[in-house]
XYZ file of C-alpha atoms in Angstrom:
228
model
C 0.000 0.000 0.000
C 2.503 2.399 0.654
C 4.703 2.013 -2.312
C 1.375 2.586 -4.422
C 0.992 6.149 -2.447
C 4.462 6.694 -3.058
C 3.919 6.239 -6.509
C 0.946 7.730 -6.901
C 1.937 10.895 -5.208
C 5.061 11.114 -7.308
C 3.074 10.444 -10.385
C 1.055 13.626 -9.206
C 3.641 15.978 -8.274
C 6.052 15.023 -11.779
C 2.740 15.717 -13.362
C 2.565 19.767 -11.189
C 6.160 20.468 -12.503
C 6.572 19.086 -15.870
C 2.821 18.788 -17.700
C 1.265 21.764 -19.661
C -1.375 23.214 -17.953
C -3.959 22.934 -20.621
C -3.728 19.081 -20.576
C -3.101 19.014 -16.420
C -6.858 20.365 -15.483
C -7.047 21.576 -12.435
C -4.917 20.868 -9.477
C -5.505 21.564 -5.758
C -3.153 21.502 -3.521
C -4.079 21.750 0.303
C -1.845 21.504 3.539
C -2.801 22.151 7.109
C -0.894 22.522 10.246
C -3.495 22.021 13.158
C -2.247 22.371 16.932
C -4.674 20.455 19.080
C -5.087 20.011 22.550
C -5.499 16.459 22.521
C -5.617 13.672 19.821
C -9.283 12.340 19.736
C -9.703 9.396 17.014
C -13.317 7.571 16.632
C -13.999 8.598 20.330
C -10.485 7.219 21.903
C -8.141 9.652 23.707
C -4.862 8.515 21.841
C -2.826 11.794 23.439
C -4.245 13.120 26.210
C -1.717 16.705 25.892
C -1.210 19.035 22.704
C -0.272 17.515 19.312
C 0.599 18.662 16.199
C -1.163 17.397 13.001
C 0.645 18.377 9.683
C -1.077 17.220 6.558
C -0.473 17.737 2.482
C -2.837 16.377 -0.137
C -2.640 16.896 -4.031
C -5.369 16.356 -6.260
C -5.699 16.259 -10.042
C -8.691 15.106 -11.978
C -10.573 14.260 -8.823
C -7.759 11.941 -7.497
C -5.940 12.763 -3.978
C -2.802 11.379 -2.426
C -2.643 12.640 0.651
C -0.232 12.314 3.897
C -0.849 13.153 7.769
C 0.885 12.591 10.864
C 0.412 12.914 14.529
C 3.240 14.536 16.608
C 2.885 14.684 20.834
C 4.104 18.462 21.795
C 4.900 16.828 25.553
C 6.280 13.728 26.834
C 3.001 12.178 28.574
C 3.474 9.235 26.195
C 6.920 9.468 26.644
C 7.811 10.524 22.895
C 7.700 14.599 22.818
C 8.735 15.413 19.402
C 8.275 12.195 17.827
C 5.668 11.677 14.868
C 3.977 8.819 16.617
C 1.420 7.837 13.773
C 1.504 8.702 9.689
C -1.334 7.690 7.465
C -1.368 7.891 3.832
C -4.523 8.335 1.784
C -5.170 7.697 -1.486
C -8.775 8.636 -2.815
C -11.218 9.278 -6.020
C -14.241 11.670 -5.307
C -17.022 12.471 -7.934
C -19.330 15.537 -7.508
C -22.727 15.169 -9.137
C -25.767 17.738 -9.110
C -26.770 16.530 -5.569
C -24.270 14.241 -4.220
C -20.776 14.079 -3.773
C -19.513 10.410 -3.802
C -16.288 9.146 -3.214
C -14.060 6.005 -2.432
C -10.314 5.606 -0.817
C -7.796 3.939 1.175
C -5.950 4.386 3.844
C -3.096 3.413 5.183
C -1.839 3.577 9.172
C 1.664 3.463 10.274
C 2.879 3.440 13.688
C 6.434 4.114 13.574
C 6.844 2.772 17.399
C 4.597 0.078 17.256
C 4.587 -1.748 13.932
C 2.375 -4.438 14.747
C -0.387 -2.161 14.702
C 0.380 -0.636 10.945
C -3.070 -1.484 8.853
C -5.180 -0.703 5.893
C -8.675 0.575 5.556
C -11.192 0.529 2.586
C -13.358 3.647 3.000
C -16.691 4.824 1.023
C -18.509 8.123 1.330
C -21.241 10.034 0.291
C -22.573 13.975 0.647
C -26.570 14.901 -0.025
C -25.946 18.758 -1.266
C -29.306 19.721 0.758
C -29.595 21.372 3.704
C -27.089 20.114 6.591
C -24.983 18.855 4.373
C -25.646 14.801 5.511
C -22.360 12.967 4.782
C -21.804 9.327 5.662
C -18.615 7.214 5.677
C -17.782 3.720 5.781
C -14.929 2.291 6.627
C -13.899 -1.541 6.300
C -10.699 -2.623 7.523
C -8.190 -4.895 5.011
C -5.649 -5.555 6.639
C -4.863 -6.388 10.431
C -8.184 -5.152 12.358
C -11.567 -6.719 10.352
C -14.107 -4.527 11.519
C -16.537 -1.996 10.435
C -16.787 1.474 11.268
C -19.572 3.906 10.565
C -19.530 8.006 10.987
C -22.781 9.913 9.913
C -22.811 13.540 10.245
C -24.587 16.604 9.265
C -22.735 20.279 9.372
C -24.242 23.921 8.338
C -22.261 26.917 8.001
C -22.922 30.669 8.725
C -20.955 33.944 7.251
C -20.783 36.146 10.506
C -18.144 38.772 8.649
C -16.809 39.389 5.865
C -14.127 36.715 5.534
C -15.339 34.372 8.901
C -17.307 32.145 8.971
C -19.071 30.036 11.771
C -19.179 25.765 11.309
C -21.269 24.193 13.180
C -20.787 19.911 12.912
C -22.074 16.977 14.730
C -21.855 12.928 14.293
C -22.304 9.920 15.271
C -20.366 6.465 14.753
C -20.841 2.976 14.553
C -18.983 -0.109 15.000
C -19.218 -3.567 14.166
C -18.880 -6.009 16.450
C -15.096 -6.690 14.970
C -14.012 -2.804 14.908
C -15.092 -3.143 18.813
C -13.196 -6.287 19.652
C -10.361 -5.013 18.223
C -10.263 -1.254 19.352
C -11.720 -2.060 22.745
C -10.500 -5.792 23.771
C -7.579 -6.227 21.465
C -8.939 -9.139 19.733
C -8.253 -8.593 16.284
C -8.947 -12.042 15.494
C -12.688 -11.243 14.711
C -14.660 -12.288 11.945
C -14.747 -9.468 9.105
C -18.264 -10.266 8.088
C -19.550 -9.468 11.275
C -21.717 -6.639 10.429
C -23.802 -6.560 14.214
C -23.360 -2.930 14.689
C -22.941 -0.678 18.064
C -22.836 2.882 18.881
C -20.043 3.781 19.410
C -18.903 7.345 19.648
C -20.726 11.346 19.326
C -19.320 14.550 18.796
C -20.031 17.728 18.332
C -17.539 20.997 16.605
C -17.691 24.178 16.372
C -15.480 26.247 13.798
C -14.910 29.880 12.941
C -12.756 29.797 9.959
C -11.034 33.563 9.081
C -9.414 34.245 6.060
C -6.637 37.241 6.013
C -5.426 36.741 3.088
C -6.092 34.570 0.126
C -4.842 30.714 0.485
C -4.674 31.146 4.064
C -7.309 30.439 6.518
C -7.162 30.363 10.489
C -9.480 28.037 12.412
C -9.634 28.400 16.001
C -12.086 25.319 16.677
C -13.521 23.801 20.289
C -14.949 20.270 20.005
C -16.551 17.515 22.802
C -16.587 13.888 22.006
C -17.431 11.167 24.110
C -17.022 7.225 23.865
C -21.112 6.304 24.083
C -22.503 2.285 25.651
């Protein structure tokens, strides 16, 4: 998996520098540098102290290669400094008149902990109504077979001239082999076990201010909490 991103994402890049940009189309390119004060993932508090969350993607003809990593700003896991997870992403999205559909994988490495590196299969969709309904579904490929579910609905306000206000909440679900394996360490469970669970809520708030053009500021407060 990774030597495909690898691959991929030099296939995209050589394709930036070199192509013409009649024949290229267009290309986004999109990185983030997010300073959290604590690393929440599907409900679980992985850091409980402030991380840092770089990320790059590129995208060209609705493909995206895309990297992110999680780096703990203190030592209560005993590696301040240290990038102690990078995924890789590689996804296809389609926008239609009222949905956005899409499909990807990704890829987990844990630099530390090897044993834990996996794949994921994701799907996802986007209703262009009101609240913006978006659901993704993720299927594990690799070392954890299990299912995972998020559902969420978001709206947006313009409360200036260039900030906004994001409201977003969710919901996710888990099969009975994403729980044994996140929650009991028995990743020995059946991947076509499709018995589902709630399993985690959330709720964000965002206020997104632009400066300048290509640069946006987001200070953002969110609660999550593991639910059953």
């Amino acid at each position: 998996m990774m030597k495909v991103f690898w691959i991929a994402l030099g296939s995209l890049v050589a394709a930036v520098m070199t192509g013409p940009a009649p024949a290229l189309g267009p290309v986004d390119l999109a990185a983030e540098l997010p300073l959290y004060s604590k690393y929440v993932w599907r409900g679980m508090n992985n850091t409980n102290d402030w991380v840092l969350q770089p990320s790059l993607d590129v995208t060209v003809f609705g493909f995206t290669a895309g990297i992110w990593a999680n780096m703990d700003l203190t030592d209560v896991n005993k590696e301040e400094g240290e990038f102690r997870e990078i995924d890789y992403k590689l996804e296809y999205g389609l926008g239609l008149a009222l949905v956005e559909l899409g499909a990807g994988f990704y890829h987990y490495q844990y630099p530390d902990i090897p044993r834990y590196d996996t794949t994921e299969f994701y799907l996802f969709g986007t209703a262009n109504v009101l609240l913006a309904p978006t659901l993704y579904i993720y299927k594990d490929v690799d070392k954890f077979k299990g299912v995972y579910w998020e559902a969420s609905i978001s709206h947006g306000f313009q409360v200036g001239e260039s900030v906004d206000l994001d409201l977003t909440g969710g919901l996710g679900l888990g099969s009975q082999g994403f729980i044994s394996s996140y929650f009991s360490g028995q990743t020995s469970a059946p991947d076509t076990d499709f018995g589902t669970s709630l399993t985690d809520a959330y709720l964000k708030v965002e206020l997104p201010y632009r400066p300048v053009p290509l640069l946006t500021i987001t200070p953002s407060v969110a609660f999550t909490a593991l639910m059953g």
